[in-house]
Structures are given as structure tokens and as C-alpha cells.
Amino acid sequence: ADTFVIYFGDPADESAVKDNFSTAYQLLEEMVDYGWPLTTEPNALTDLIRPPTVMAKIHQAMTGGSSNILSEALPNGTVSNMPWRKAGVTHPNNEIYIDIVEEIDAIVSSSGGVISSDVSGSIQAQSNLSGVPDLILTFNDATLIDDSSFHPCVRYARFEKDKV
């Protein structure tokens, strides 16, 4: 759904998909191969399939043919070992935003006693750092992290060994 919002704007609803059916079909063709996720990174997809533009729609209406939504150049994102990050990224201000979101689910009896409880959370980061920086995030007690999933850029083997 996030990819469709990037391509078609918000809301990416039924009418947006109908209006951009050929682009939606191309996206699904690149994203899924025989039912398995293939290319899901937006940077790699925008290199492979151009987002629809007003000029492309006008060209399609004038010529009666399909618009050229496929990129002519070899995509940079798919030949890189980091498809989530484009090459040569620069930002005027190097900054990173980190949000810590915690959720507590609990069942409490009528007398006020806790019957069961569960705490879950996530750490979400928005990086506006130039180049390909190497960051280290440490936890005071990393043993509390038991059921985790990470972005592909995280060195999971190092996290398992050093808990950083």
C-alpha cells in the first residue's frame, strides 16, 4: 500500500488503481514473482518503473498508445548491494529522527489484579544522513529484546553477537 501511495498519491484507492492500471500491473509484476516477494524497495522500483506523470497521461491520450512507464536506463538500485539506499544521497542537514513506540496490552480482573499482560514496542528511524553512514544503537539491557525484526540494513549477526 505504501508503494501505491508513492506512485499514485494519497489516497491510493480503487479509483487510483483503475486510473493507473498499467503502472499498478507493472509494479505488482516487479514486486511479486510466483507469489514470492521480489523487489519491494521503493527506490529500486522507481528506478525500474517511472511513476505516472501528467505529461505521460497526455501523451497516452494523444497517441492512443501506452505511455512509456518502463525506464530505459539500467536501474542503480538493483545492482547495488543496498537496494534500499540510492547511490550518492546528500542532504543539506545531516539528521536522524528516532521514534520509540510502546504498547501495553493487559487484562485486568474486576478486583484490579492483572490476569495477563504484554508489552510490545518498536523503534522507528527516519534517516536524513548523507552517504552511507555506519550507526551504532546500543541498549542498556538488550536481553529484553526477544522477538525482533530488523530492516535489511541492520547487521543482524553483529546484533546477535554484541547486542549493538
Coordinates of N, CA and C in Angstrom, one line a residue, residues 18-130:
K18 N -7.5 2.0 -10.8 CA -8.1 1.9 -12.1 C -7.5 2.9 -13.1
D19 N -7.3 4.2 -12.6 CA -6.8 5.2 -13.5 C -5.3 4.9 -13.9
N20 N -4.6 4.1 -13.1 CA -3.2 3.8 -13.4 C -3.0 2.3 -13.5
F21 N -3.9 1.6 -14.1 CA -3.9 0.2 -14.1 C -2.6 -0.4 -14.7
S22 N -2.1 0.2 -15.8 CA -0.9 -0.4 -16.4 C 0.3 -0.3 -15.4
T23 N 0.4 0.9 -14.7 CA 1.5 1.1 -13.8 C 1.3 0.1 -12.6
A24 N 0.1 0.0 -12.1 CA -0.1 -0.9 -11.0 C 0.2 -2.4 -11.3
Y25 N -0.1 -2.8 -12.6 CA 0.2 -4.1 -13.0 C 1.7 -4.3 -13.1
Q26 N 2.4 -3.3 -13.6 CA 3.9 -3.4 -13.7 C 4.5 -3.5 -12.3
L27 N 4.0 -2.7 -11.4 CA 4.5 -2.7 -10.0 C 4.3 -4.1 -9.4
L28 N 3.1 -4.7 -9.6 CA 2.9 -6.0 -9.0 C 3.8 -7.0 -9.7
E29 N 4.0 -6.9 -11.0 CA 4.9 -7.8 -11.7 C 6.3 -7.8 -11.2
E30 N 6.8 -6.6 -10.8 CA 8.1 -6.5 -10.3 C 8.2 -6.9 -8.8
M31 N 7.1 -6.6 -8.1 CA 7.2 -6.9 -6.6 C 7.0 -8.3 -6.2
V32 N 6.3 -9.1 -7.1 CA 5.9 -10.5 -6.7 C 6.3 -11.4 -7.9
D33 N 7.0 -12.5 -7.5 CA 7.4 -13.4 -8.5 C 6.9 -14.8 -8.1
Y34 N 5.9 -15.4 -8.8 CA 5.3 -16.7 -8.4 C 4.9 -16.7 -7.0
G35 N 4.3 -15.6 -6.5 CA 3.8 -15.5 -5.2 C 4.8 -15.1 -4.1
W36 N 6.0 -14.9 -4.5 CA 7.1 -14.6 -3.5 C 7.5 -13.2 -3.7
P37 N 7.7 -12.4 -2.6 CA 8.1 -11.0 -2.7 C 9.5 -11.0 -3.4
L38 N 9.6 -10.0 -4.3 CA 10.9 -9.9 -5.0 C 11.5 -8.6 -4.8
T39 N 11.1 -7.6 -5.5 CA 11.6 -6.2 -5.4 C 10.6 -5.4 -4.7
T40 N 10.8 -5.0 -3.4 CA 9.8 -4.2 -2.7 C 10.3 -2.9 -2.2
E41 N 11.6 -2.6 -2.4 CA 12.1 -1.3 -2.0 C 11.7 -0.2 -3.0
P42 N 11.1 0.9 -2.5 CA 10.6 1.9 -3.4 C 11.7 2.6 -4.2
N43 N 12.9 2.7 -3.7 CA 14.0 3.3 -4.5 C 14.3 2.4 -5.7
A44 N 14.3 1.1 -5.6 CA 14.6 0.2 -6.7 C 13.4 0.2 -7.7
L45 N 12.2 0.3 -7.1 CA 11.0 0.3 -8.0 C 10.9 1.5 -8.9
T46 N 11.2 2.7 -8.3 CA 11.1 3.9 -9.0 C 12.2 4.0 -10.1
D47 N 13.3 3.2 -9.9 CA 14.3 3.1 -10.9 C 13.9 2.2 -12.1
L48 N 13.1 1.2 -11.7 CA 12.6 0.3 -12.8 C 11.4 0.8 -13.5
I49 N 10.4 1.4 -12.7 CA 9.1 1.8 -13.3 C 8.9 3.3 -12.9
R50 N 8.8 4.1 -13.9 CA 8.6 5.5 -13.7 C 7.2 5.8 -13.1
P51 N 7.1 6.6 -12.1 CA 5.8 7.0 -11.6 C 5.0 7.7 -12.6
P52 N 3.7 7.6 -12.6 CA 2.9 8.3 -13.7 C 3.0 9.8 -13.5
T53 N 3.0 10.5 -14.7 CA 3.0 11.9 -14.7 C 1.9 12.4 -15.6
V54 N 1.6 13.7 -15.4 CA 0.5 14.3 -16.2 C 0.9 14.3 -17.7
M55 N 2.2 14.5 -18.0 CA 2.7 14.5 -19.4 C 2.6 13.1 -20.0
A56 N 2.9 12.1 -19.2 CA 2.7 10.8 -19.8 C 1.3 10.4 -20.1
K57 N 0.4 10.9 -19.2 CA -1.1 10.7 -19.5 C -1.5 11.4 -20.7
I58 N -1.1 12.7 -20.9 CA -1.4 13.5 -22.1 C -0.9 12.8 -23.3
H59 N 0.4 12.3 -23.3 CA 1.0 11.6 -24.4 C 0.2 10.4 -24.8
Q60 N -0.2 9.6 -23.7 CA -1.0 8.4 -23.9 C -2.3 8.7 -24.6
A61 N -3.0 9.8 -24.2 CA -4.3 10.2 -24.7 C -4.1 10.7 -26.2
M62 N -3.1 11.4 -26.5 CA -2.9 12.0 -27.8 C -2.5 10.9 -28.8
T63 N -1.6 9.9 -28.4 CA -1.2 8.9 -29.4 C -2.1 7.7 -29.4
G64 N -2.8 7.5 -28.3 CA -3.7 6.3 -28.2 C -2.9 5.1 -27.8
G65 N -1.7 5.2 -27.6 CA -0.9 4.1 -27.2 C -0.6 4.1 -25.7
S66 N 0.2 3.2 -25.3 CA 0.5 3.1 -23.9 C 1.7 4.1 -23.6
S67 N 1.7 4.6 -22.4 CA 2.7 5.5 -22.0 C 4.0 4.7 -21.7
N68 N 5.1 5.3 -21.9 CA 6.4 4.6 -21.7 C 6.7 4.7 -20.2
I69 N 6.2 3.7 -19.4 CA 6.4 3.7 -18.0 C 7.7 2.9 -17.6
L70 N 8.2 2.2 -18.5 CA 9.4 1.4 -18.2 C 10.7 2.3 -18.4
S71 N 11.6 2.2 -17.5 CA 12.8 3.0 -17.6 C 13.7 2.4 -18.6
E72 N 14.4 3.3 -19.4 CA 15.3 2.9 -20.5 C 16.7 2.5 -19.9
A73 N 17.0 3.2 -18.8 CA 18.4 3.0 -18.2 C 18.4 1.9 -17.3
L74 N 19.6 1.3 -17.1 CA 19.8 0.2 -16.1 C 19.6 0.8 -14.7
P75 N 18.7 0.2 -13.9 CA 18.5 0.8 -12.6 C 19.7 0.6 -11.7
N76 N 19.9 1.7 -10.9 CA 21.1 1.7 -10.0 C 20.8 0.8 -8.8
G77 N 19.5 0.9 -8.3 CA 19.2 0.2 -7.0 C 19.2 -1.3 -7.1
T78 N 19.0 -1.9 -8.2 CA 19.0 -3.4 -8.3 C 20.4 -4.0 -8.4
V79 N 21.4 -3.2 -8.9 CA 22.7 -3.7 -9.0 C 23.5 -3.4 -7.8
S80 N 23.0 -2.7 -6.8 CA 23.7 -2.4 -5.6 C 23.5 -3.4 -4.6
N81 N 24.4 -3.5 -3.6 CA 24.2 -4.5 -2.5 C 23.3 -3.8 -1.4
M82 N 22.9 -2.6 -1.6 CA 22.0 -1.9 -0.7 C 20.8 -1.3 -1.5
P83 N 19.8 -2.1 -1.9 CA 18.8 -1.6 -2.8 C 17.9 -0.6 -2.1
W84 N 17.9 -0.5 -0.8 CA 17.1 0.5 0.0 C 17.7 1.9 -0.1
R85 N 18.9 2.0 -0.5 CA 19.6 3.3 -0.5 C 20.1 3.6 -1.9
K86 N 19.7 4.8 -2.4 CA 20.3 5.2 -3.7 C 21.7 5.6 -3.5
A87 N 22.5 5.6 -4.6 CA 23.9 6.0 -4.6 C 23.9 7.5 -4.6
G88 N 24.9 8.1 -3.9 CA 25.2 9.5 -3.9 C 24.1 10.3 -3.2
V89 N 23.5 9.8 -2.2 CA 22.5 10.6 -1.5 C 23.1 11.7 -0.6
T90 N 22.7 12.9 -0.8 CA 23.2 14.0 0.0 C 22.0 14.8 0.6
H91 N 22.2 15.2 1.8 CA 21.2 16.1 2.5 C 21.8 17.3 3.0
P92 N 21.1 18.5 2.9 CA 21.7 19.7 3.4 C 22.0 19.7 4.9
N93 N 21.1 19.0 5.7 CA 21.3 18.9 7.1 C 21.4 17.4 7.4
N94 N 22.5 17.0 8.0 CA 22.6 15.6 8.4 C 21.8 15.4 9.7
E95 N 20.7 14.7 9.7 CA 19.9 14.5 10.9 C 19.2 13.2 10.8
I96 N 18.9 12.6 12.0 CA 18.2 11.4 12.1 C 17.1 11.6 13.2
Y97 N 15.9 11.1 12.9 CA 14.8 11.1 13.8 C 14.5 9.7 14.3
I98 N 14.4 9.5 15.6 CA 14.1 8.2 16.1 C 12.8 8.3 17.0
D99 N 11.8 7.5 16.7 CA 10.6 7.4 17.5 C 10.6 6.0 18.2
I100 N 10.3 6.0 19.5 CA 10.1 4.8 20.2 C 8.6 4.7 20.6
V101 N 8.0 3.6 20.1 CA 6.6 3.4 20.2 C 6.4 2.2 21.1
E102 N 5.7 2.3 22.2 CA 5.4 1.2 23.1 C 3.9 1.0 23.3
E103 N 3.5 -0.3 23.3 CA 2.1 -0.6 23.5 C 2.0 -1.6 24.7
I104 N 1.1 -1.4 25.5 CA 0.8 -2.3 26.7 C -0.6 -2.9 26.5
D105 N -0.7 -4.2 26.4 CA -2.0 -4.8 26.4 C -2.1 -5.6 27.7
A106 N -3.2 -5.4 28.4 CA -3.4 -6.1 29.7 C -4.9 -6.5 29.9
I107 N -5.1 -7.6 30.6 CA -6.4 -8.0 31.0 C -6.4 -7.9 32.5
V108 N -7.3 -7.0 33.0 CA -7.3 -6.8 34.5 C -8.7 -7.3 35.0
S109 N -8.6 -8.0 36.2 CA -9.8 -8.5 36.8 C -10.6 -7.4 37.4
S110 N -11.8 -7.7 37.8 CA -12.7 -6.7 38.4 C -12.2 -6.2 39.8
S111 N -11.3 -7.0 40.4 CA -10.7 -6.6 41.7 C -9.4 -5.8 41.5
G112 N -9.0 -5.6 40.2 CA -7.8 -4.8 40.0 C -6.6 -5.6 39.7
G113 N -6.6 -6.9 39.8 CA -5.4 -7.7 39.6 C -5.2 -8.0 38.1
V114 N -3.9 -8.0 37.7 CA -3.5 -8.2 36.3 C -3.6 -9.7 36.1
I115 N -4.4 -10.1 35.1 CA -4.6 -11.5 34.7 C -3.5 -11.9 33.7
S116 N -3.3 -11.1 32.7 CA -2.2 -11.3 31.7 C -1.9 -9.9 31.2
S117 N -0.6 -9.8 30.7 CA -0.2 -8.5 30.1 C 0.9 -8.8 29.1
D118 N 1.1 -7.9 28.2 CA 2.1 -8.0 27.2 C 2.5 -6.6 26.8
V119 N 3.8 -6.4 26.7 CA 4.4 -5.1 26.3 C 5.1 -5.4 25.0
S120 N 4.8 -4.5 24.0 CA 5.5 -4.6 22.7 C 5.8 -3.2 22.3
G121 N 6.8 -3.1 21.4 CA 7.2 -1.8 21.0 C 8.0 -1.8 19.7
S122 N 8.3 -0.7 19.2 CA 9.1 -0.6 18.0 C 10.0 0.7 18.1
I123 N 11.1 0.6 17.4 CA 11.9 1.8 17.2 C 11.9 2.1 15.7
Q124 N 11.4 3.3 15.4 CA 11.3 3.7 14.0 C 12.3 4.8 13.8
A125 N 13.1 4.7 12.7 CA 14.0 5.8 12.4 C 13.8 6.4 11.0
Q126 N 14.0 7.7 10.9 CA 13.9 8.4 9.6 C 15.3 9.0 9.5
S127 N 16.1 8.5 8.5 CA 17.4 9.0 8.4 C 17.6 10.0 7.2
N128 N 18.1 11.1 7.5 CA 18.4 12.1 6.5 C 19.9 12.4 6.6
L129 N 20.7 11.3 6.5 CA 22.1 11.4 6.6 C 22.7 11.2 5.2
S130 N 23.7 11.9 4.8 CA 24.3 11.8 3.5 C 25.2 10.6 3.5

